[in-house]
Amino acid sequence: MSGGRLVLPVLLSATFVQLLNVTVAQVAAPAIQTALGAGPGAVQLVLAGYTLTYACLLIPAARLGERYGYRRLFMAGTVVFIAGSVAGACAPDTAWLIAARLVQGGGSGLVAPQVLSLIPAVTPAARRPRALGLYGATMAVASLAGPLIGGLVLSADLFGLGWRPIMLLAVPVALASLAGATVLPRTRGADGLRVDKLGALLVTVGAGALILPLALGREAGWPWWTWAGFAVAVAALAYFVRSLPYRPDPLIHPAVLRDRSARRGILLVFAFNTGVPSFTYLLFLHLQSTVGYSAPAAALTSAPFAAAAVLGSRAAPVLIRRHGPTVLTAASLVLAGMCLAIAPLIGSAAGRQAALPVLAVGGAAFGAFTASVFTLVLAQVHGPAAGSVSGLLPTAQQLGGSIGVTVAGLAYYAPASDADAAFRHAMIYHVTAFTVTALISLRLRHGPGADPVHDHSSHREGSPAQTRS
């Protein structure tokens, strides 16, 4: 199979725009509210709409890629994403903008599983850990770059357009990904493979009924429909899991339920993401709403975290080779320590200066974890379960992030003596999330698995989609 040196940059550029758009709109939320006259609930929908359709489509899109070909789904999703981005920038009102964000997220949801399926397929086994490390590093950089770039663009007020250029930030990169998709290998779907329509419906309804109340419940005061949504989510997802072994061509291979390494890896990604991106979100929120920083100033304060994340991700392959899954445990504990240390520092000007090196250490740990976890998890999952993991890991990432933002927000807005105490409450939550992550990663160390650096087996074993030479 071919595609040359451009294949990985094309795939990673698509990953960059997907994760950038999860966080970039957060900085623009106050400007959107003012410009469009939107209420708090509507602004929350602007932010949550992207994540909603993104997370709901990940698992069905992984199966669609196997059925119709990864490149075809990659290109279709990129076109949908670009259309949603342009529509968002032209939005005349809030309802239009919410719809555009839903379209944007749907495009990303179609693309993401194809990237994680194609990387092992197009990368020689000896270089696969490095490629997966770059994939994780790209996710880390994109997640952190969103608020930083968004803050700078918003302050520049390009052409007097206010928040609208933020919706277009990712379009040039997405267009480059679309043009470069011609170098991706052509894949033909398995003609005998049927798409599990009932499974797709159950997953979409279950994920949507979970994410929407999480995103809007706190602002709305947790009305009855949020609890009804949780009940629908539990029922739909429980029925989906229980019926997997009895449906032909299930959306997720039942082997995932039996594979301890797969279950543990998915739980690990989920737990880590309950602490990220909620940490950066609340740090930005506190700096702007309480300390009084502008969006660019808040973004620059977090710059050491983002810059060190790049360094941590670059060191990840060497760290994996020397220490294996211990990297995940150490990184999680460092992040827990960072949250513990930063809580008392953020309340004063001198403390915020002292917090900068603490953020840098935490950023390095964040980059090392994110660039390592997919490599280490995929190295331990083989056979038919491996094919389903390409949709499940990003799904766990998005669901973890949505739940984390909600729970961390509840901790932050809980009754407190002052704003600094509220921030400390939130940091206690994050210490707990990262400590739990560390404990789960200890179990990963003892699971069956191959050397993540020298594993020469394909992570797509059992996948029905074949690649043409």
mmCIF file of N, CA and C in Angstrom, residues 76-136:
data_model
loop_
_atom_site.group_PDB
_atom_site.id
_atom_site.type_symbol
_atom_site.label_atom_id
_atom_site.label_comp_id
_atom_site.label_asym_id
_atom_site.label_seq_id
_atom_site.Cartn_x
_atom_site.Cartn_y
_atom_site.Cartn_z
ATOM 1 N N ALA A 76 -15.851 12.524 2.733
ATOM 2 C CA ALA A 76 -17.228 12.985 2.957
ATOM 3 C C ALA A 76 -17.323 13.775 4.250
ATOM 4 N N GLY A 77 -16.692 13.268 5.310
ATOM 5 C CA GLY A 77 -16.738 13.972 6.585
ATOM 6 C C GLY A 77 -16.055 15.324 6.525
ATOM 7 N N THR A 78 -14.953 15.415 5.778
ATOM 8 C CA THR A 78 -14.246 16.689 5.658
ATOM 9 C C THR A 78 -15.090 17.724 4.926
ATOM 10 N N VAL A 79 -15.794 17.300 3.888
ATOM 11 C CA VAL A 79 -16.687 18.208 3.161
ATOM 12 C C VAL A 79 -17.796 18.710 4.082
ATOM 13 N N VAL A 80 -18.374 17.810 4.865
ATOM 14 C CA VAL A 80 -19.435 18.202 5.801
ATOM 15 C C VAL A 80 -18.889 19.190 6.831
ATOM 16 N N PHE A 81 -17.684 18.936 7.334
ATOM 17 C CA PHE A 81 -17.078 19.833 8.312
ATOM 18 C C PHE A 81 -16.867 21.226 7.728
ATOM 19 N N ILE A 82 -16.334 21.316 6.525
ATOM 20 C CA ILE A 82 -16.099 22.614 5.892
ATOM 21 C C ILE A 82 -17.416 23.360 5.695
ATOM 22 N N ALA A 83 -18.448 22.640 5.247
ATOM 23 C CA ALA A 83 -19.752 23.278 5.046
ATOM 24 C C ALA A 83 -20.292 23.835 6.355
ATOM 25 N N GLY A 84 -20.160 23.071 7.434
ATOM 26 C CA GLY A 84 -20.629 23.552 8.733
ATOM 27 C C GLY A 84 -19.846 24.760 9.217
ATOM 28 N N SER A 85 -18.533 24.773 8.961
ATOM 29 C CA SER A 85 -17.697 25.890 9.389
ATOM 30 C C SER A 85 -18.082 27.178 8.668
ATOM 31 N N VAL A 86 -18.252 27.100 7.360
ATOM 32 C CA VAL A 86 -18.618 28.277 6.577
ATOM 33 C C VAL A 86 -20.011 28.765 6.987
ATOM 34 N N ALA A 87 -20.939 27.818 7.174
ATOM 35 C CA ALA A 87 -22.286 28.199 7.592
ATOM 36 C C ALA A 87 -22.261 28.886 8.957
ATOM 37 N N GLY A 88 -21.407 28.407 9.860
ATOM 38 C CA GLY A 88 -21.308 29.030 11.181
ATOM 39 C C GLY A 88 -20.787 30.453 11.108
ATOM 40 N N ALA A 89 -19.806 30.681 10.253
ATOM 41 C CA ALA A 89 -19.252 32.029 10.122
ATOM 42 C C ALA A 89 -20.269 33.006 9.541
ATOM 43 N N CYS A 90 -21.225 32.501 8.766
ATOM 44 C CA CYS A 90 -22.235 33.364 8.140
ATOM 45 C C CYS A 90 -23.542 33.430 8.930
ATOM 46 N N ALA A 91 -23.564 32.827 10.122
ATOM 47 C CA ALA A 91 -24.816 32.684 10.869
ATOM 48 C C ALA A 91 -25.460 34.028 11.163
ATOM 49 N N PRO A 92 -26.733 34.232 10.755
ATOM 50 C CA PRO A 92 -27.426 35.488 11.067
ATOM 51 C C PRO A 92 -28.035 35.505 12.463
ATOM 52 N N ASP A 93 -28.214 34.319 13.053
ATOM 53 C CA ASP A 93 -28.814 34.252 14.388
ATOM 54 C C ASP A 93 -28.306 33.020 15.117
ATOM 55 N N THR A 94 -28.732 32.858 16.346
ATOM 56 C CA THR A 94 -28.223 31.781 17.186
ATOM 57 C C THR A 94 -28.666 30.415 16.691
ATOM 58 N N ALA A 95 -29.911 30.295 16.252
ATOM 59 C CA ALA A 95 -30.413 29.002 15.794
ATOM 60 C C ALA A 95 -29.581 28.504 14.607
ATOM 61 N N TRP A 96 -29.265 29.399 13.697
ATOM 62 C CA TRP A 96 -28.425 29.034 12.547
ATOM 63 C C TRP A 96 -27.059 28.565 13.023
ATOM 64 N N LEU A 97 -26.471 29.277 13.970
ATOM 65 C CA LEU A 97 -25.143 28.927 14.465
ATOM 66 C C LEU A 97 -25.150 27.572 15.160
ATOM 67 N N ILE A 98 -26.181 27.292 15.937
ATOM 68 C CA ILE A 98 -26.286 25.991 16.596
ATOM 69 C C ILE A 98 -26.361 24.879 15.553
ATOM 70 N N ALA A 99 -27.190 25.081 14.520
ATOM 71 C CA ALA A 99 -27.299 24.073 13.459
ATOM 72 C C ALA A 99 -25.965 23.868 12.751
ATOM 73 N N ALA A 100 -25.249 24.957 12.515
ATOM 74 C CA ALA A 100 -23.944 24.843 11.851
ATOM 75 C C ALA A 100 -22.953 24.070 12.710
ATOM 76 N N ARG A 101 -22.973 24.306 14.025
ATOM 77 C CA ARG A 101 -22.078 23.567 14.914
ATOM 78 C C ARG A 101 -22.428 22.080 14.945
ATOM 79 N N LEU A 102 -23.711 21.757 14.848
ATOM 80 C CA LEU A 102 -24.108 20.352 14.769
ATOM 81 C C LEU A 102 -23.552 19.708 13.501
ATOM 82 N N VAL A 103 -23.612 20.444 12.398
ATOM 83 C CA VAL A 103 -23.067 19.923 11.137
ATOM 84 C C VAL A 103 -21.556 19.761 11.235
ATOM 85 N N GLN A 104 -20.881 20.764 11.790
ATOM 86 C CA GLN A 104 -19.437 20.681 12.002
ATOM 87 C C GLN A 104 -19.062 19.425 12.778
ATOM 88 N N GLY A 105 -19.730 19.212 13.901
ATOM 89 C CA GLY A 105 -19.435 18.040 14.724
ATOM 90 C C GLY A 105 -19.722 16.744 14.004
ATOM 91 N N GLY A 106 -20.779 16.721 13.202
ATOM 92 C CA GLY A 106 -21.075 15.522 12.430
ATOM 93 C C GLY A 106 -19.963 15.192 11.449
ATOM 94 N N GLY A 107 -19.414 16.224 10.807
ATOM 95 C CA GLY A 107 -18.295 15.984 9.896
ATOM 96 C C GLY A 107 -17.089 15.422 10.617
ATOM 97 N N SER A 108 -16.766 15.978 11.787
ATOM 98 C CA SER A 108 -15.635 15.464 12.556
ATOM 99 C C SER A 108 -15.881 14.041 13.023
ATOM 100 N N GLY A 109 -17.130 13.755 13.406
ATOM 101 C CA GLY A 109 -17.453 12.402 13.841
ATOM 102 C C GLY A 109 -17.292 11.374 12.743
ATOM 103 N N LEU A 110 -17.531 11.767 11.493
ATOM 104 C CA LEU A 110 -17.320 10.852 10.373
ATOM 105 C C LEU A 110 -15.835 10.615 10.107
ATOM 106 N N VAL A 111 -15.014 11.639 10.317
ATOM 107 C CA VAL A 111 -13.593 11.558 9.965
ATOM 108 C C VAL A 111 -12.767 10.829 11.014
ATOM 109 N N ALA A 112 -13.019 11.109 12.296
ATOM 110 C CA ALA A 112 -12.118 10.660 13.362
ATOM 111 C C ALA A 112 -11.825 9.159 13.351
ATOM 112 N N PRO A 113 -12.819 8.264 13.246
ATOM 113 C CA PRO A 113 -12.490 6.834 13.264
ATOM 114 C C PRO A 113 -11.685 6.388 12.041
ATOM 115 N N GLN A 114 -11.860 7.082 10.918
ATOM 116 C CA GLN A 114 -11.110 6.700 9.718
ATOM 117 C C GLN A 114 -9.620 6.979 9.912
ATOM 118 N N VAL A 115 -9.306 8.071 10.625
ATOM 119 C CA VAL A 115 -7.908 8.398 10.896
ATOM 120 C C VAL A 115 -7.257 7.310 11.730
ATOM 121 N N LEU A 116 -7.933 6.908 12.792
ATOM 122 C CA LEU A 116 -7.365 5.906 13.683
ATOM 123 C C LEU A 116 -7.325 4.526 13.034
ATOM 124 N N SER A 117 -8.171 4.292 12.028
ATOM 125 C CA SER A 117 -8.112 3.040 11.277
ATOM 126 C C SER A 117 -7.006 3.055 10.231
ATOM 127 N N LEU A 118 -6.786 4.203 9.611
ATOM 128 C CA LEU A 118 -5.813 4.287 8.522
ATOM 129 C C LEU A 118 -4.370 4.350 9.013
ATOM 130 N N ILE A 119 -4.127 4.959 10.171
ATOM 131 C CA ILE A 119 -2.743 5.087 10.635
ATOM 132 C C ILE A 119 -2.058 3.729 10.755
ATOM 133 N N PRO A 120 -2.651 2.728 11.439
ATOM 134 C CA PRO A 120 -1.986 1.420 11.473
ATOM 135 C C PRO A 120 -1.920 0.754 10.109
ATOM 136 N N ALA A 121 -2.911 1.043 9.247
ATOM 137 C CA ALA A 121 -2.955 0.377 7.949
ATOM 138 C C ALA A 121 -1.879 0.884 6.998
ATOM 139 N N VAL A 122 -1.490 2.148 7.104
ATOM 140 C CA VAL A 122 -0.546 2.727 6.145
ATOM 141 C C VAL A 122 0.863 2.869 6.702
ATOM 142 N N THR A 123 1.050 2.566 7.990
ATOM 143 C CA THR A 123 2.344 2.776 8.621
ATOM 144 C C THR A 123 3.041 1.445 8.847
ATOM 145 N N PRO A 124 4.293 1.294 8.419
ATOM 146 C CA PRO A 124 5.035 0.056 8.712
ATOM 147 C C PRO A 124 5.051 -0.212 10.207
ATOM 148 N N ALA A 125 5.042 -1.488 10.569
ATOM 149 C CA ALA A 125 4.914 -1.877 11.972
ATOM 150 C C ALA A 125 5.983 -1.232 12.849
ATOM 151 N N ALA A 126 7.208 -1.142 12.335
ATOM 152 C CA ALA A 126 8.295 -0.589 13.153
ATOM 153 C C ALA A 126 8.100 0.897 13.439
ATOM 154 N N ARG A 127 7.360 1.607 12.551
ATOM 155 C CA ARG A 127 7.145 3.044 12.726
ATOM 156 C C ARG A 127 5.777 3.368 13.311
ATOM 157 N N ARG A 128 4.987 2.337 13.566
ATOM 158 C CA ARG A 128 3.620 2.558 14.024
ATOM 159 C C ARG A 128 3.557 3.272 15.386
ATOM 160 N N PRO A 129 4.370 2.894 16.369
ATOM 161 C CA PRO A 129 4.307 3.619 17.645
ATOM 162 C C PRO A 129 4.597 5.109 17.501
ATOM 163 N N ARG A 130 5.573 5.445 16.641
ATOM 164 C CA ARG A 130 5.870 6.865 16.432
ATOM 165 C C ARG A 130 4.677 7.571 15.799
ATOM 166 N N ALA A 131 4.029 6.918 14.829
ATOM 167 C CA ALA A 131 2.880 7.531 14.170
ATOM 168 C C ALA A 131 1.734 7.740 15.152
ATOM 169 N N LEU A 132 1.467 6.741 15.990
ATOM 170 C CA LEU A 132 0.404 6.880 16.978
ATOM 171 C C LEU A 132 0.770 7.921 18.033
ATOM 172 N N GLY A 133 2.070 8.026 18.338
ATOM 173 C CA GLY A 133 2.516 9.066 19.254
ATOM 174 C C GLY A 133 2.269 10.448 18.680
ATOM 175 N N LEU A 134 2.540 10.623 17.382
ATOM 176 C CA LEU A 134 2.261 11.902 16.734
ATOM 177 C C LEU A 134 0.767 12.195 16.713
ATOM 178 N N TYR A 135 -0.025 11.149 16.560
ATOM 179 C CA TYR A 135 -1.482 11.297 16.602
ATOM 180 C C TYR A 135 -1.914 11.840 17.968
ATOM 181 N N GLY A 136 -1.410 11.226 19.025
ATOM 182 C CA GLY A 136 -1.730 11.713 20.368
ATOM 183 C C GLY A 136 -1.216 13.110 20.612
#
